[in-house]
mmCIF file of C-alpha atoms (C1' of nucleotides) in Angstrom:
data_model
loop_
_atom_site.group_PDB
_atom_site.id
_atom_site.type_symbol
_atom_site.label_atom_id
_atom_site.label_comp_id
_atom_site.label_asym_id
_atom_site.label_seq_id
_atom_site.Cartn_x
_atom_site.Cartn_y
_atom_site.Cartn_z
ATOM 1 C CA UNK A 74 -49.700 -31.374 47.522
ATOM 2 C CA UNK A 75 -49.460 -34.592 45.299
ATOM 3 C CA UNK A 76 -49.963 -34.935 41.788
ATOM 4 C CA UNK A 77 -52.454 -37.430 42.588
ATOM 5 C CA UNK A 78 -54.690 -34.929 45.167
ATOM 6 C CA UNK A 79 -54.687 -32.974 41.685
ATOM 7 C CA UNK A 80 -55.718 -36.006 39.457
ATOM 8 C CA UNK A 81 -58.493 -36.807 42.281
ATOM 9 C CA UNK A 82 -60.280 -33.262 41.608
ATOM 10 C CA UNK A 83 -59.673 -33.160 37.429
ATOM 11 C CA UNK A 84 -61.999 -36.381 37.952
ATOM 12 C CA UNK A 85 -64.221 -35.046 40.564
ATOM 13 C CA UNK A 86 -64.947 -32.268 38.238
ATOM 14 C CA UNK A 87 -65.850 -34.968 35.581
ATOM 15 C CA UNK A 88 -62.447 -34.655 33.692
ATOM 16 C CA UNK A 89 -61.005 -37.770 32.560
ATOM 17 C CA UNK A 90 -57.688 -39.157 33.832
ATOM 18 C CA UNK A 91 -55.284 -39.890 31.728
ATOM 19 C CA UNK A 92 -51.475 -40.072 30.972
ATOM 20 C CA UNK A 93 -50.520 -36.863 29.061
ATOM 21 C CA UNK A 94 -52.434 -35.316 32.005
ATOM 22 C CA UNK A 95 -50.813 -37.083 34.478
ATOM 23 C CA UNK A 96 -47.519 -36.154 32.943
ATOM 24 C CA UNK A 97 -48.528 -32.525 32.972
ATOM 25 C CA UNK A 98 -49.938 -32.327 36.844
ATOM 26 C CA UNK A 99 -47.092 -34.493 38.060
ATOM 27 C CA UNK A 100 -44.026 -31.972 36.110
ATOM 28 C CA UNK A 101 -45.770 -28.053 37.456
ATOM 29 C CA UNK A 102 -46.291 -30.043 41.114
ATOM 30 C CA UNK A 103 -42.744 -31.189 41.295
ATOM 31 C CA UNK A 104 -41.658 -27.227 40.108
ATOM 32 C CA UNK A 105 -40.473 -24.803 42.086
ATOM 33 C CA UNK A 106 -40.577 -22.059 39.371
ATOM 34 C CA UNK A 107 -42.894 -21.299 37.600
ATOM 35 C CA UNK A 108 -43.081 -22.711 33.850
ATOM 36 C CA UNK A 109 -44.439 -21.575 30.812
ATOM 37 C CA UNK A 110 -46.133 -23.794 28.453
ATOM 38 C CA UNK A 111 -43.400 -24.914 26.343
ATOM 39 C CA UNK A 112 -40.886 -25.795 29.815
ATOM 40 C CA UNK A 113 -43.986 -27.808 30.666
ATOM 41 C CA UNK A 114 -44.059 -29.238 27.701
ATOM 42 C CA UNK A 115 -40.205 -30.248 27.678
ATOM 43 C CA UNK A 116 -40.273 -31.671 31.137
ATOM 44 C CA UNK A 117 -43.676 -33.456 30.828
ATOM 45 C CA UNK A 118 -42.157 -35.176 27.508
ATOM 46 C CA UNK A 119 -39.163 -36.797 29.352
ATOM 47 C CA UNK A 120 -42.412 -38.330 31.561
ATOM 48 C CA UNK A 121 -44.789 -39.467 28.534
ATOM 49 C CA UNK A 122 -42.906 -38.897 25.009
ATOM 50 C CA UNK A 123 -46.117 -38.813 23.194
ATOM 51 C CA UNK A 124 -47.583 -35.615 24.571
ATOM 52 C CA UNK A 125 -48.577 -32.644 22.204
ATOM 53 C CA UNK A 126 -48.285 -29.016 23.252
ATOM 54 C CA UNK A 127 -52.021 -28.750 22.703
ATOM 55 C CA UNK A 128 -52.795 -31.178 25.422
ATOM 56 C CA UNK A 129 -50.623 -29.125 27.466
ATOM 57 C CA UNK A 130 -52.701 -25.493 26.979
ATOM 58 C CA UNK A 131 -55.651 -27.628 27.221
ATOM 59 C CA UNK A 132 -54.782 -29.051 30.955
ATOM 60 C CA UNK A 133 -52.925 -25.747 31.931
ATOM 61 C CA UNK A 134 -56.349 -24.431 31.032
ATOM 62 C CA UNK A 135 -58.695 -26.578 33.025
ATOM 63 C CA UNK A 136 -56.091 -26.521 35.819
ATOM 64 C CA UNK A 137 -56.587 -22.947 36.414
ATOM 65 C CA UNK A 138 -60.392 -22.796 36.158
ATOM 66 C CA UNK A 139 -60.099 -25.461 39.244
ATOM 67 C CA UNK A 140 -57.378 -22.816 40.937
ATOM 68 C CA UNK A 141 -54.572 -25.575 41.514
ATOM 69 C CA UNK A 142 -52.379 -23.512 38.895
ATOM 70 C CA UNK A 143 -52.123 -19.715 39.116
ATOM 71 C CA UNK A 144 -50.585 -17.418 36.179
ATOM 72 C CA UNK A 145 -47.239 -15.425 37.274
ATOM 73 C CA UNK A 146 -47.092 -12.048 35.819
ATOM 74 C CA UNK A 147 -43.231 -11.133 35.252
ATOM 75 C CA UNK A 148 -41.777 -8.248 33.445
ATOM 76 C CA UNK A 149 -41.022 -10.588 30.558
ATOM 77 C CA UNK A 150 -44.460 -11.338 30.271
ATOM 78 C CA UNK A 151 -47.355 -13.566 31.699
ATOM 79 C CA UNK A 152 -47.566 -16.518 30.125
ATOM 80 C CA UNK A 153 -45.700 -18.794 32.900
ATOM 81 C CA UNK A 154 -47.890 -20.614 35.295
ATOM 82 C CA UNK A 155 -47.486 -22.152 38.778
ATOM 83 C CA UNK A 156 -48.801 -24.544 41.549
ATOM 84 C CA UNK A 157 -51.598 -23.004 43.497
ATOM 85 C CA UNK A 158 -53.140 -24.841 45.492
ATOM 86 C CA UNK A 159 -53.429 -23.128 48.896
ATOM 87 C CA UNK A 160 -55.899 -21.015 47.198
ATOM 88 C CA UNK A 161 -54.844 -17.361 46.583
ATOM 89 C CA UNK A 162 -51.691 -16.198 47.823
ATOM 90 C CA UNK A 163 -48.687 -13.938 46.654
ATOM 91 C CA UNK A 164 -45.679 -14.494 45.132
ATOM 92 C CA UNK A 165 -41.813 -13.747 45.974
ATOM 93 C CA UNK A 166 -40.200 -14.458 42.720
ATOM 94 C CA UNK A 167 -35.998 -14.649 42.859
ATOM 95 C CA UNK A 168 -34.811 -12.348 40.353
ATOM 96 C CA UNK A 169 -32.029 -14.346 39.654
ATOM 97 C CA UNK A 170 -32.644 -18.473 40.004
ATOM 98 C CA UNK A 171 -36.919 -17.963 39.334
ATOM 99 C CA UNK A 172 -37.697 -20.113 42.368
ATOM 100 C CA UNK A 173 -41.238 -18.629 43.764
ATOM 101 C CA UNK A 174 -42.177 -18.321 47.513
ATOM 102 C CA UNK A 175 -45.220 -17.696 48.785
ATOM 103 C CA UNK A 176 -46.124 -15.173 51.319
ATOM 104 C CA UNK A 177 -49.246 -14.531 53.711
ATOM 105 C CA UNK A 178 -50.728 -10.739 53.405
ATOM 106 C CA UNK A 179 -52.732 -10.617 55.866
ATOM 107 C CA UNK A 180 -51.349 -7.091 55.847
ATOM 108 C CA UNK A 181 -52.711 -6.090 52.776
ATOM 109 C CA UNK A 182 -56.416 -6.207 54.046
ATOM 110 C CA UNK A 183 -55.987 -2.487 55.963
ATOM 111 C CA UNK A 184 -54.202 -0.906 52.769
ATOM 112 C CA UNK A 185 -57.199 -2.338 50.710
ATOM 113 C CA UNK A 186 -59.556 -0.834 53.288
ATOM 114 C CA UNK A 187 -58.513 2.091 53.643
ATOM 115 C CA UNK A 188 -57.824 2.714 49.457
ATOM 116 C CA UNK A 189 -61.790 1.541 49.150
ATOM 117 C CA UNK A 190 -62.883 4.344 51.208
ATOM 118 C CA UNK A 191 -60.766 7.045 49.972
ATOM 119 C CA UNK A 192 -61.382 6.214 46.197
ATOM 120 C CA UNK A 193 -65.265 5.123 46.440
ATOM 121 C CA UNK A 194 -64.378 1.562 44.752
ATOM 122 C CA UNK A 195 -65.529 -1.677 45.693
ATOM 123 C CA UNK A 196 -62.668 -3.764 45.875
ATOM 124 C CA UNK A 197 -63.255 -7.142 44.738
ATOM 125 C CA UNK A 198 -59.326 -8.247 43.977
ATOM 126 C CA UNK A 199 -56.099 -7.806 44.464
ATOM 127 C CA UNK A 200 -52.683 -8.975 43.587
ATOM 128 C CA UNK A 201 -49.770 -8.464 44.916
ATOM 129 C CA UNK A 202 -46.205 -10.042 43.941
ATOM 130 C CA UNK A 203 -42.517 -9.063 45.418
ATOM 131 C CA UNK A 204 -39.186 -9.479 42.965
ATOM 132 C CA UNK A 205 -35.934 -9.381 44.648
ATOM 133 C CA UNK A 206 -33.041 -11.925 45.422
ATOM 134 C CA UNK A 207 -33.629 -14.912 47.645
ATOM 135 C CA UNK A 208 -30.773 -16.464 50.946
ATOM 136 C CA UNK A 209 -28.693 -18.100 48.645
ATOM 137 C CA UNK A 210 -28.837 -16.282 45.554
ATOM 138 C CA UNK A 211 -27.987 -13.141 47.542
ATOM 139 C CA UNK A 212 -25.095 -14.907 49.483
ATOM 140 C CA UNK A 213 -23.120 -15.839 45.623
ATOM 141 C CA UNK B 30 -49.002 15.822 32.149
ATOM 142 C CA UNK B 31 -49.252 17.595 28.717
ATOM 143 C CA UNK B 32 -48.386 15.417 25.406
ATOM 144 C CA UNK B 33 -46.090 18.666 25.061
ATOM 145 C CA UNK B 34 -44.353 17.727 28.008
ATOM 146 C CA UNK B 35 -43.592 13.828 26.558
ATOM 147 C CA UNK B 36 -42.883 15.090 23.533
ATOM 148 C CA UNK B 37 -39.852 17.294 24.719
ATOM 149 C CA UNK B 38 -38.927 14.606 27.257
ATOM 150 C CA UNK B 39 -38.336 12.387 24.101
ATOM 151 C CA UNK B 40 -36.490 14.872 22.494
ATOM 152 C CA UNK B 41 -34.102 15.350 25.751
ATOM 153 C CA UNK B 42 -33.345 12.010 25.201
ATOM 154 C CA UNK B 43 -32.488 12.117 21.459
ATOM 155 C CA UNK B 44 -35.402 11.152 19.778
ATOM 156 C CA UNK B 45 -37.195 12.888 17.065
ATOM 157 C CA UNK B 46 -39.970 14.594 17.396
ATOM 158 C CA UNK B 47 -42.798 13.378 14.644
ATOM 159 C CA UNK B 48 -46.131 13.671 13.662
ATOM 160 C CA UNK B 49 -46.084 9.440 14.020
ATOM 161 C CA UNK B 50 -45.254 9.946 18.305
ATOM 162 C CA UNK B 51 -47.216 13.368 18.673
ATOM 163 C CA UNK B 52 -50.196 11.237 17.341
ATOM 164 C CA UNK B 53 -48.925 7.985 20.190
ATOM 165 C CA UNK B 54 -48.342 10.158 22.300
ATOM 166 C CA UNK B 55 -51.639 12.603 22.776
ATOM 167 C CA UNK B 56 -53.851 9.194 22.434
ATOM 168 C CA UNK B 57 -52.196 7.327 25.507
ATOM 169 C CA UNK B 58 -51.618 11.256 27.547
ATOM 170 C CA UNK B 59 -55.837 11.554 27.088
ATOM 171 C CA UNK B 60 -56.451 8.084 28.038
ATOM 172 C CA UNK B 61 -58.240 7.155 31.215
ATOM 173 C CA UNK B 62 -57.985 3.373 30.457
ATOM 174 C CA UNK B 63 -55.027 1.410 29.914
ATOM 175 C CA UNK B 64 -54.950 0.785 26.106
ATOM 176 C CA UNK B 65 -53.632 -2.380 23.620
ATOM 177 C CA UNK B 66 -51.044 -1.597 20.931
ATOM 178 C CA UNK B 67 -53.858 -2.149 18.658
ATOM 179 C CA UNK B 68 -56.106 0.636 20.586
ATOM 180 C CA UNK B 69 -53.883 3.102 20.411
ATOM 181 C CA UNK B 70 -53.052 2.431 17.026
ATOM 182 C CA UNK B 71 -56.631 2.466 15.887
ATOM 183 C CA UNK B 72 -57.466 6.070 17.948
ATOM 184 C CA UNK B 73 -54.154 7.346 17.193
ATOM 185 C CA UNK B 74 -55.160 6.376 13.921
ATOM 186 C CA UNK B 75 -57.616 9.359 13.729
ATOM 187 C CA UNK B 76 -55.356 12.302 14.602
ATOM 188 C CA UNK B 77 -52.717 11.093 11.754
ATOM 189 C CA UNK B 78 -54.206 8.582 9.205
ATOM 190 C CA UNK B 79 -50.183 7.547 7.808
ATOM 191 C CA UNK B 80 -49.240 6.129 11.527
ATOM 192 C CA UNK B 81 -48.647 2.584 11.247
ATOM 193 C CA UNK B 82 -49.093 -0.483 13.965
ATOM 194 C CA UNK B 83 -45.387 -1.411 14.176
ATOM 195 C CA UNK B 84 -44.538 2.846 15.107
ATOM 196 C CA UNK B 85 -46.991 2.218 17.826
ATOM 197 C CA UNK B 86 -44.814 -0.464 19.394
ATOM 198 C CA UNK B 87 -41.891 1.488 18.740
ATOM 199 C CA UNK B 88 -42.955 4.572 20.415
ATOM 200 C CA UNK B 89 -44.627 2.672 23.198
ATOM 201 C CA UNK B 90 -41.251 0.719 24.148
ATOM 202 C CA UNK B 91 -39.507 4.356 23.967
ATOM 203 C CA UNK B 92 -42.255 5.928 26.408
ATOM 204 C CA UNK B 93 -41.481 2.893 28.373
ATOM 205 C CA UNK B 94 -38.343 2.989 28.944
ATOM 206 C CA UNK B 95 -38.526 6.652 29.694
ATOM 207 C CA UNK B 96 -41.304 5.558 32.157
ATOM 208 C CA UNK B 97 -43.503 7.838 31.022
ATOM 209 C CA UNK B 98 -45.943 4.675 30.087
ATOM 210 C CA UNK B 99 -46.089 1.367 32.420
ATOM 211 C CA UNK B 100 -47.475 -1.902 31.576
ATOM 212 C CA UNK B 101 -50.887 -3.110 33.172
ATOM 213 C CA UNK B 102 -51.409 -6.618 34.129
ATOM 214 C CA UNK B 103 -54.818 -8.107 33.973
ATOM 215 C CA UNK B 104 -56.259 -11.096 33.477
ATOM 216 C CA UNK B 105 -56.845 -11.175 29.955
ATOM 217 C CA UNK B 106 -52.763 -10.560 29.541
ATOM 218 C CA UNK B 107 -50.460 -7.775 30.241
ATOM 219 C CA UNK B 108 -50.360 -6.277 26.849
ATOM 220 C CA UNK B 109 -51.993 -2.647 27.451
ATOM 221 C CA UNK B 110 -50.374 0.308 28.598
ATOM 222 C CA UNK B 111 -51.037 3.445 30.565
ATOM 223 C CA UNK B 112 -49.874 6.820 30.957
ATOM 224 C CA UNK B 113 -47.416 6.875 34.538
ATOM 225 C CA UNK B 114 -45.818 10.231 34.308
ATOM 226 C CA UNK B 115 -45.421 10.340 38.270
ATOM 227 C CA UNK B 116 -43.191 7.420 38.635
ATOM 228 C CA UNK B 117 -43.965 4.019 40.146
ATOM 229 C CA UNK B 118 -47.533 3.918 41.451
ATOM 230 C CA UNK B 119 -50.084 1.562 42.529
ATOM 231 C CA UNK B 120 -52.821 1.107 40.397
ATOM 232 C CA UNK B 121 -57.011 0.451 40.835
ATOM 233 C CA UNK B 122 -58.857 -1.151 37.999
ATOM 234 C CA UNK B 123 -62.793 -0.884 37.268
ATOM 235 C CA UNK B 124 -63.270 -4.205 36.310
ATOM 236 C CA UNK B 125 -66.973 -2.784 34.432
ATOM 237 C CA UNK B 126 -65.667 0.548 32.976
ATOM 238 C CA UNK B 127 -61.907 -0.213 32.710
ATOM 239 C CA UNK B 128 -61.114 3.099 34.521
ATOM 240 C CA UNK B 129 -57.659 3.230 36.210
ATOM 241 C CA UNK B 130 -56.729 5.240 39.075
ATOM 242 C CA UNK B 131 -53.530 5.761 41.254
ATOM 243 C CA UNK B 132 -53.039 4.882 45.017
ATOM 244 C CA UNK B 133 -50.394 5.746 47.157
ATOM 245 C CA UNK B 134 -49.280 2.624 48.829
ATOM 246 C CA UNK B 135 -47.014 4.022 51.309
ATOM 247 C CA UNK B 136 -48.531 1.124 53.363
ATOM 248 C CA UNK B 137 -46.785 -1.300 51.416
ATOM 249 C CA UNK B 138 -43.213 -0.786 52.811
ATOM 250 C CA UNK B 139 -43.808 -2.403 56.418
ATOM 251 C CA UNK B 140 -45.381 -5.395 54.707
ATOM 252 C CA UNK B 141 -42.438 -5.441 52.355
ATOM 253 C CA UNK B 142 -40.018 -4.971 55.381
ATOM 254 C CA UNK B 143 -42.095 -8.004 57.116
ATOM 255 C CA UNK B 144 -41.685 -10.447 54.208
ATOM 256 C CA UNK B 145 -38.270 -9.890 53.632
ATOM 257 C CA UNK B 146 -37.197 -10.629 57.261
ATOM 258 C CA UNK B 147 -39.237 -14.040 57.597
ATOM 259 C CA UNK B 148 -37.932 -14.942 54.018
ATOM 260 C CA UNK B 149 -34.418 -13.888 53.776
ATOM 261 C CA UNK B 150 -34.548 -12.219 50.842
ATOM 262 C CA UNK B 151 -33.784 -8.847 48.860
ATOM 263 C CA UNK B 152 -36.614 -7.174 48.324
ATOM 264 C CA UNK B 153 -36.195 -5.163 45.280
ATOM 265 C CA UNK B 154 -39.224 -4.083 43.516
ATOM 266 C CA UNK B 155 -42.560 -4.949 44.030
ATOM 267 C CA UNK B 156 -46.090 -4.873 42.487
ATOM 268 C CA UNK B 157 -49.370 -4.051 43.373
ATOM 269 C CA UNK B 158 -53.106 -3.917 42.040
ATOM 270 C CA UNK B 159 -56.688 -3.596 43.047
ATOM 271 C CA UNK B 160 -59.349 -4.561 41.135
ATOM 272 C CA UNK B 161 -62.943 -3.405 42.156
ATOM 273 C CA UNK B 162 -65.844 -1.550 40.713
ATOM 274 C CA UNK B 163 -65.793 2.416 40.762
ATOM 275 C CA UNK B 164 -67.833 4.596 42.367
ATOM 276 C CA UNK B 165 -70.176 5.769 38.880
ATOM 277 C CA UNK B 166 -70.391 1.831 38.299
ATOM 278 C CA UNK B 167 -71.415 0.577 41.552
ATOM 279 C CA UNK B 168 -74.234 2.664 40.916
ATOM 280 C CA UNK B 169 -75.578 1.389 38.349
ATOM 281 C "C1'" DT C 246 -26.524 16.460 4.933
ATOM 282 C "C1'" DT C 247 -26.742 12.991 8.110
ATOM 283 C "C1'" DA C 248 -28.740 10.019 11.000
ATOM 284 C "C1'" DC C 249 -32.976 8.774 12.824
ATOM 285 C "C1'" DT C 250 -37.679 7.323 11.837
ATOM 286 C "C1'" DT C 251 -41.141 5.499 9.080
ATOM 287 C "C1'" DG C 252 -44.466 2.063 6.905
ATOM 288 C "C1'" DC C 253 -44.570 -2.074 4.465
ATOM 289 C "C1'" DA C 254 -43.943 -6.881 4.007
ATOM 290 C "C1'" DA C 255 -42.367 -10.820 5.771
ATOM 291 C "C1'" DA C 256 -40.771 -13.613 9.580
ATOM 292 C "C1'" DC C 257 -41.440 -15.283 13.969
ATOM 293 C "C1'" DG C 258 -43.207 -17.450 18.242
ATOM 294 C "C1'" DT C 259 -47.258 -18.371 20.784
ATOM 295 C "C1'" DT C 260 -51.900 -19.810 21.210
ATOM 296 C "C1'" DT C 261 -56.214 -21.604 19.198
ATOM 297 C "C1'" DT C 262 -59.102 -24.436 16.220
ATOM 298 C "C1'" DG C 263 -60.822 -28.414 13.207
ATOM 299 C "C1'" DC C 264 -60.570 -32.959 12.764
ATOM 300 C "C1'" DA C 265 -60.235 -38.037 12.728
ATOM 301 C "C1'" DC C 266 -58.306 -41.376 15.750
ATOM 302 C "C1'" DG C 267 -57.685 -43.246 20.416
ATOM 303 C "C1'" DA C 268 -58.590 -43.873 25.309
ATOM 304 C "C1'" DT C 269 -61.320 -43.548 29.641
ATOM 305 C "C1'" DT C 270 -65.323 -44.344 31.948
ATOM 306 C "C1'" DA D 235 -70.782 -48.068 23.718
ATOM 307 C "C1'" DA D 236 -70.629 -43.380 24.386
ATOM 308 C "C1'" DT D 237 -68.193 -39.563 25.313
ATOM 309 C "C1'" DC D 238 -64.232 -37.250 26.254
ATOM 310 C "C1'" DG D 239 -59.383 -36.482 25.235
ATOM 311 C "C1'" DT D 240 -55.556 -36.684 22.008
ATOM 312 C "C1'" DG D 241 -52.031 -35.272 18.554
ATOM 313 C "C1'" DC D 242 -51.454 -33.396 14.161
ATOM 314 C "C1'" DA D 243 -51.789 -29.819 10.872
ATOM 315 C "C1'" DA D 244 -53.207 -25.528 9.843
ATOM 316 C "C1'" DA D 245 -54.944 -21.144 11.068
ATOM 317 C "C1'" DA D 246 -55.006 -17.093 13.768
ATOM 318 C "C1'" DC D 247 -52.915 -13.817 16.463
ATOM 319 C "C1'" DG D 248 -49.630 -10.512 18.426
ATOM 320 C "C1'" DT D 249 -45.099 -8.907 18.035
ATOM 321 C "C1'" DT D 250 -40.534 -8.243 15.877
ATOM 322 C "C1'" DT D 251 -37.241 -7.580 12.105
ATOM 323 C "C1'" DG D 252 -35.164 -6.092 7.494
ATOM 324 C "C1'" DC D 253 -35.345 -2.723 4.379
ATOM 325 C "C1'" DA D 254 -35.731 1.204 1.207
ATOM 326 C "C1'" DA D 255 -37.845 5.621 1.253
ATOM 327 C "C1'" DG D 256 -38.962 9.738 3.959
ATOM 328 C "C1'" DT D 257 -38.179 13.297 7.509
ATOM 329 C "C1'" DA D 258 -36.255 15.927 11.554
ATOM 330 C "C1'" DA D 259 -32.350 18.094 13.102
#
DNA sequence: TTACTTGCAAACGTTTTGCACGATT
DNA sequence: AATCGTGCAAAACGTTTGCAAGTAA
């Protein structure tokens, strides 16, 4: 998806348009990793020099309420944050070069079934991510 | 598992026994939730009044790396901890009460199997979680 | 006795807030 | 013209580190 699809629905939603977003949107679209605040921050600058880190959390923030950026949970922690915007999906994260993949799992729906009825829970979520090494990390 | 049991598992490992992890220790063993530094500090707080926040941390990332304790990712952050004495397990949240349970997710490995094939990659570890409402809160 | 462990205080990095100025609609 | 968005500075927060005193082995 294009940075501008993104910019369309930030002014759909009756957000305004503007450059430090537009630097924000355009550097975690381009991304194959995902990026915490701070990388965004970096990149975005080379885009629009004038951008604060505040604007950053701000957009990160409203970006995620509309579900076009979804936060990656990682051993190191999880504040890094990535382009979502196939709705919910997993994640295969490359332990070694941090590029993301995303997986269908359709699979998961029996295991979730079948957990729901042996524990008595209503399952309303779930989230599932895979770590490991991807083609050409694994073939170095 | 007993706090007993953690405490000489620590001690196997070279680390003291004290009254500051005995305290760390019982709180997170008689937990059913997955509790913040800061919880544990504050209930640990009441079996040994001296225990301070930054022994907390300490003993936490000891039980941790033991893997006596894993991390729990929510949405809020992935800050809290809970007691994992049986190794790597899946876990089920109560989004109302905070309750966590275990699952077995034997189910997982042909999905995982699946994903790495289409994908190329090395699957080496992988993380799952459910979050629902429990049985006792559903009913209410 | 020795080495590990402790709590305190201070440092640190990240995230949030208050505010006056600036920009978009 | 009105409202929303911005960057700055400062505050708040969670976590880590240095250190001298205390404690387990």
């Amino acid at each position: 998806m294009s940075a501008e699809t993104w910019l369309t629905q930030l002014h759909e939603n009756g957000y305004r348009v503007t450059k430090a977003r537009g630097a924000v949107v355009e550097t975690v679209v381009q991304s194959k990793r995902a990026l915490t605040p701070v990388e965004v921050y970096d990149m975005a600058r080379k885009k629009y020099r004038a951008l604060g880190l505040v604007t950053v959390y701000r957009t990160l923030e409203k970006l995620e309420e509309l579900h076009l950026v979804q936060r990656v949970h990682q051993a190191a922690g999880c504040q890094a944050f990535i382009s979502a915007c196939q709705g919910h999906q997993h994640l295969l994260l490359c332990q070694n070069c941090g590029q993301a993949t995303f997986f269908e799992g359709d699979d998961v729906e029996p295991l979730i079934q079948s957990v729901a009825k042996k524990t008595g829970y209503e399952i309303r979520e779930h989230w599932l991510q895979l770590f490991g090494l991807c083609e050409s990390c694994r073939n170095n």
